[in-house]
């Protein structure tokens, strides 16, 4: 699940010790299945569409899982201090997505990121050996950077699903209506929106720059690559913002390996 659904996010995981890699895979797979289940379950059909996943989370934390991913998660929570609250926040974020309300302002967008992105960072950092408040603060910055990169990359796909994650204030100030996100060519208003989003994302990446120094040695390459892959995607969008209207921006496997050699040369040589 992690390798197929999170090919960009998981590049660095392969460089970690097996027990850490398995734990991160378990957390990501659980989060991904919750997200997919939310996307596929109309809220008008089921009153509590994620109730079973919340129950499985409870079972995993007491060592009584039923789902295959729950078994992997139960093992991970026994080995690492992965906060249960992080999963609950993510489930809340997915539930809010079911009853989607577009963010009005940047603080609204940041609150959304704190529900669907920051929790994954908190889970990961618990496995990576982070122990300080500063590490988790920088982890929040990186989580927001990654989520904003996803939002900018997927603007057209999202609006076709009836969702606009860019703040309504930004559209108003750019003199834009949501339909500029679903055109084949980039309008001046669209470019203004993208420039603003790119600036916010870059700021988060810059603030998170020292995060690798705050985790255990065997996890630093994973953090550098997690940031590096997405920052490269952001750079490609910045060079031609209109490219997100024509398809999904991504890296080839060869390009990812080039990043591994550049950002984690010792790990690449060893592996």
Coordinates of C-alpha atoms in Angstrom, one line a residue:
X1 CA 0.0 0.0 0.0
X2 CA 2.7 2.4 1.0
X3 CA 4.8 1.8 -2.1
X4 CA 1.9 2.0 -4.6
X5 CA -0.1 4.8 -3.0
X6 CA 2.7 6.9 -1.6
X7 CA 5.6 6.5 -4.0
X8 CA 6.9 10.0 -3.4
X9 CA 6.4 10.0 0.4
X10 CA 8.0 6.7 0.9
X11 CA 11.3 7.0 -1.1
X12 CA 13.5 7.4 2.0
X13 CA 11.8 4.6 4.0
X14 CA 13.8 2.0 2.2
X15 CA 17.0 3.4 3.8
X16 CA 15.9 2.8 7.4
X17 CA 16.3 -0.3 9.5
X18 CA 13.7 -2.9 8.9
X19 CA 11.8 -2.5 12.1
X20 CA 11.4 1.3 11.6
X21 CA 10.5 0.8 7.9
X22 CA 7.8 -1.7 8.9
X23 CA 6.4 0.7 11.5
X24 CA 6.2 3.6 9.1
X25 CA 4.7 1.5 6.4
X26 CA 2.0 0.3 8.9
X27 CA 1.1 3.9 9.9
X28 CA 1.0 5.2 6.4
X29 CA -1.1 2.3 5.2
X30 CA -3.6 2.8 7.9
X31 CA -3.8 6.5 7.1
X32 CA -4.2 5.8 3.4
X33 CA -6.9 3.2 3.9
X34 CA -8.9 5.6 6.2
X35 CA -8.5 8.3 3.5
X36 CA -9.6 6.0 0.7
X37 CA -12.6 4.7 2.7
X38 CA -13.7 8.3 3.4
X39 CA -13.5 9.2 -0.2
X40 CA -15.5 6.2 -1.3
X41 CA -18.3 6.4 1.4
X42 CA -21.0 9.0 0.8
X43 CA -21.9 10.5 4.2
X44 CA -25.6 10.4 3.4
X45 CA -25.4 6.6 3.2
X46 CA -23.5 5.9 6.4
X47 CA -23.9 7.9 9.6
X48 CA -20.4 7.0 10.9
X49 CA -18.4 6.0 7.8
X50 CA -15.1 5.8 9.6
X51 CA -16.4 4.3 12.8
X52 CA -15.0 0.9 12.0
X53 CA -11.6 2.3 11.4
X54 CA -11.8 4.1 14.8
X55 CA -12.7 0.8 16.4
X56 CA -9.8 -1.0 14.6
X57 CA -7.5 1.7 15.9
X58 CA -8.7 1.0 19.5
X59 CA -8.2 -2.7 19.0
X60 CA -4.7 -2.2 17.6
X61 CA -3.6 -0.2 20.6
X62 CA -4.7 -3.0 23.0
X63 CA -3.3 -5.8 20.8
X64 CA -6.5 -7.1 19.5
X65 CA -6.6 -6.1 15.8
X66 CA -8.8 -7.7 13.1
X67 CA -7.6 -6.1 9.8
X68 CA -4.2 -7.0 8.3
X69 CA -3.1 -3.4 8.5
X70 CA -4.3 -3.4 12.1
X71 CA -2.0 -6.2 12.9
X72 CA 1.0 -4.3 11.4
X73 CA -0.1 -1.2 13.3
X74 CA -0.4 -3.1 16.6
X75 CA 3.2 -4.3 16.2
X76 CA 4.4 -0.8 15.5
X77 CA 2.6 0.7 18.5
X78 CA 4.3 -1.8 20.8
X79 CA 7.7 -0.9 19.5
X80 CA 7.5 2.9 19.2
X81 CA 5.6 5.7 21.1
X82 CA 3.3 6.5 18.3
X83 CA 0.6 8.8 19.6
X84 CA -2.9 7.5 19.2
X85 CA -4.2 11.1 19.2
X86 CA -2.5 11.6 15.8
X87 CA -4.6 8.9 14.2
X88 CA -7.8 10.4 15.8
X89 CA -7.0 13.8 14.4
X90 CA -6.4 12.3 10.9
X91 CA -9.7 10.5 11.1
X92 CA -11.4 13.7 12.1
X93 CA -9.8 15.4 9.1
X94 CA -11.1 12.7 6.7
X95 CA -14.6 13.0 8.2
X96 CA -14.5 16.8 7.6
X97 CA -13.5 16.1 4.0
X98 CA -16.7 14.1 3.6
X99 CA -18.6 17.2 4.4
X100 CA -16.2 19.4 2.6
X101 CA -16.1 23.2 3.3
X102 CA -13.6 25.2 1.3
X103 CA -11.1 27.1 3.6
X104 CA -11.8 30.8 3.7
X105 CA -8.4 31.9 4.8
X106 CA -4.9 30.7 5.3
X107 CA -5.5 29.9 9.0
X108 CA -8.4 27.7 7.9
X109 CA -6.1 25.9 5.4
X110 CA -3.5 25.5 8.1
X111 CA -6.1 24.0 10.5
X112 CA -6.9 21.5 7.7
X113 CA -3.2 20.6 7.3
X114 CA -3.0 20.1 11.1
X115 CA -5.7 17.4 10.8
X116 CA -4.6 15.5 7.6
X117 CA -0.9 16.1 7.4
X118 CA 0.6 17.0 10.8
X119 CA -0.6 13.7 12.4
X120 CA 1.4 11.7 9.8
X121 CA 4.5 13.7 10.7
X122 CA 3.9 13.1 14.4
X123 CA 3.6 9.3 13.8
X124 CA 6.7 9.3 11.7
X125 CA 8.8 11.4 14.1
X126 CA 7.9 9.0 17.0
X127 CA 9.4 6.2 14.9
X128 CA 12.4 8.3 13.8
X129 CA 13.4 8.9 17.4
X130 CA 12.5 12.6 17.8
X131 CA 12.0 13.5 21.4
X132 CA 12.1 17.3 21.6
X133 CA 9.3 19.9 21.2
X134 CA 11.5 21.6 18.6
X135 CA 11.6 18.5 16.4
X136 CA 7.8 18.2 16.4
X137 CA 7.4 21.9 15.7
X138 CA 9.7 21.5 12.6
X139 CA 7.8 18.3 11.7
X140 CA 4.7 20.4 11.6
X141 CA 6.4 22.8 9.2
X142 CA 7.4 20.0 6.9
X143 CA 4.0 18.4 7.1
X144 CA 2.4 21.6 5.9
X145 CA 5.0 22.0 3.1
X146 CA 4.2 18.5 1.8
X147 CA 0.4 19.0 2.0
X148 CA 0.6 22.4 0.3
X149 CA 2.7 20.8 -2.5
X150 CA 0.0 18.2 -2.9
X151 CA -2.7 20.8 -3.0
X152 CA -0.9 22.9 -5.7
X153 CA -0.1 19.8 -7.7
X154 CA -3.7 18.5 -7.6
X155 CA -5.7 21.7 -8.0
X156 CA -7.5 20.5 -11.2
X157 CA -8.1 17.0 -9.9
X158 CA -9.6 18.3 -6.7
X159 CA -11.9 20.9 -8.3
X160 CA -13.3 18.1 -10.5
X161 CA -14.2 16.3 -7.3
X162 CA -15.9 19.5 -6.0
X163 CA -13.1 20.6 -3.7
X164 CA -11.0 23.8 -3.7
X165 CA -8.3 23.8 -1.0
X166 CA -6.8 27.1 -1.9
X167 CA -8.3 29.8 0.5
X168 CA -11.3 31.7 -0.8
X169 CA -9.6 34.9 0.2
X170 CA -6.8 34.2 -2.2
X171 CA -9.2 33.7 -5.1
X172 CA -11.1 36.9 -4.2
X173 CA -7.9 38.9 -4.0
X174 CA -6.7 37.5 -7.3
X175 CA -10.0 38.3 -9.0
X176 CA -10.5 34.7 -9.7
X177 CA -13.3 32.2 -9.7
X178 CA -12.8 28.5 -9.0
X179 CA -13.2 27.6 -12.6
X180 CA -9.7 29.0 -13.4
X181 CA -8.4 25.8 -11.7
X182 CA -10.2 23.6 -14.3
X183 CA -9.0 25.0 -17.6
X184 CA -6.5 23.8 -20.1
X185 CA -4.5 27.0 -20.0
X186 CA -3.2 29.1 -17.2
X187 CA -4.8 32.5 -16.8
X188 CA -3.1 35.5 -15.1
X189 CA -5.4 34.9 -12.1
X190 CA -4.4 31.3 -11.9
X191 CA -0.7 32.2 -12.0
X192 CA -1.2 34.7 -9.2
X193 CA -2.9 32.0 -7.1
X194 CA -0.1 29.5 -7.7
X195 CA 2.6 32.1 -7.0
X196 CA 1.0 32.8 -3.6
X197 CA 0.7 29.1 -2.8
X198 CA 4.3 28.4 -3.9
X199 CA 5.6 31.1 -1.6
X200 CA 3.8 29.8 1.4
X201 CA 5.0 26.2 0.7
X202 CA 8.6 27.4 0.2
X203 CA 8.5 29.2 3.6
X204 CA 7.4 26.0 5.3
X205 CA 10.3 24.0 3.7
X206 CA 12.8 26.6 4.7
X207 CA 11.6 26.6 8.3
X208 CA 11.8 22.8 8.4
X209 CA 15.4 22.7 7.0
X210 CA 17.0 21.6 10.3
X211 CA 14.6 18.8 11.0
X212 CA 17.0 15.9 10.0
X213 CA 19.4 16.9 12.7
X214 CA 16.7 16.3 15.4
X215 CA 16.0 12.6 14.6
X216 CA 18.1 9.5 15.1
X217 CA 21.0 8.9 12.8
X218 CA 19.4 6.0 11.0
X219 CA 16.3 8.1 10.1
X220 CA 18.0 11.3 8.9
X221 CA 18.2 10.2 5.2
X222 CA 14.5 9.4 5.2
X223 CA 13.6 12.9 6.4
X224 CA 15.9 14.5 3.9
X225 CA 14.4 12.5 1.1
X226 CA 10.8 13.0 2.2
X227 CA 11.4 16.7 2.0
X228 CA 13.7 16.6 -1.1
X229 CA 11.3 14.7 -3.4
X230 CA 8.4 17.0 -2.7
X231 CA 10.6 20.1 -2.8
X232 CA 11.7 19.0 -6.3
X233 CA 8.0 18.6 -7.3
X234 CA 7.3 22.1 -6.0
X235 CA 10.3 23.5 -8.0
X236 CA 9.0 21.9 -11.2
X237 CA 5.6 23.5 -10.6
X238 CA 7.2 26.8 -10.0
X239 CA 9.0 26.7 -13.3
X240 CA 5.7 26.1 -15.2
X241 CA 2.7 26.5 -12.9
X242 CA 0.4 25.7 -15.8
X243 CA 1.7 22.1 -16.0
X244 CA -0.6 21.1 -13.2
X245 CA -3.5 21.8 -15.5
X246 CA -2.2 19.3 -18.0
X247 CA -1.4 16.4 -15.7
X248 CA 0.2 15.2 -12.5
X249 CA 3.7 16.5 -11.8
X250 CA 6.0 13.8 -10.5
X251 CA 9.5 12.2 -10.6
X252 CA 10.6 9.1 -12.4
X253 CA 12.2 6.3 -10.5
X254 CA 15.5 7.3 -12.1
X255 CA 15.1 10.9 -10.9
X256 CA 14.2 9.6 -7.4
X257 CA 17.4 7.5 -7.3
X258 CA 19.4 10.6 -8.4
X259 CA 17.9 12.4 -5.3
X260 CA 18.9 9.5 -3.1
X261 CA 22.5 9.6 -4.3
X262 CA 22.6 13.4 -3.8
X263 CA 20.7 13.7 -0.5
X264 CA 21.8 10.4 1.1
X265 CA 25.0 9.4 -0.5
X266 CA 26.2 7.2 2.4
X267 CA 22.9 5.3 2.6
X268 CA 22.9 4.9 -1.2
X269 CA 26.4 3.5 -1.2
X270 CA 25.6 1.1 1.6
X271 CA 22.4 -0.1 0.0

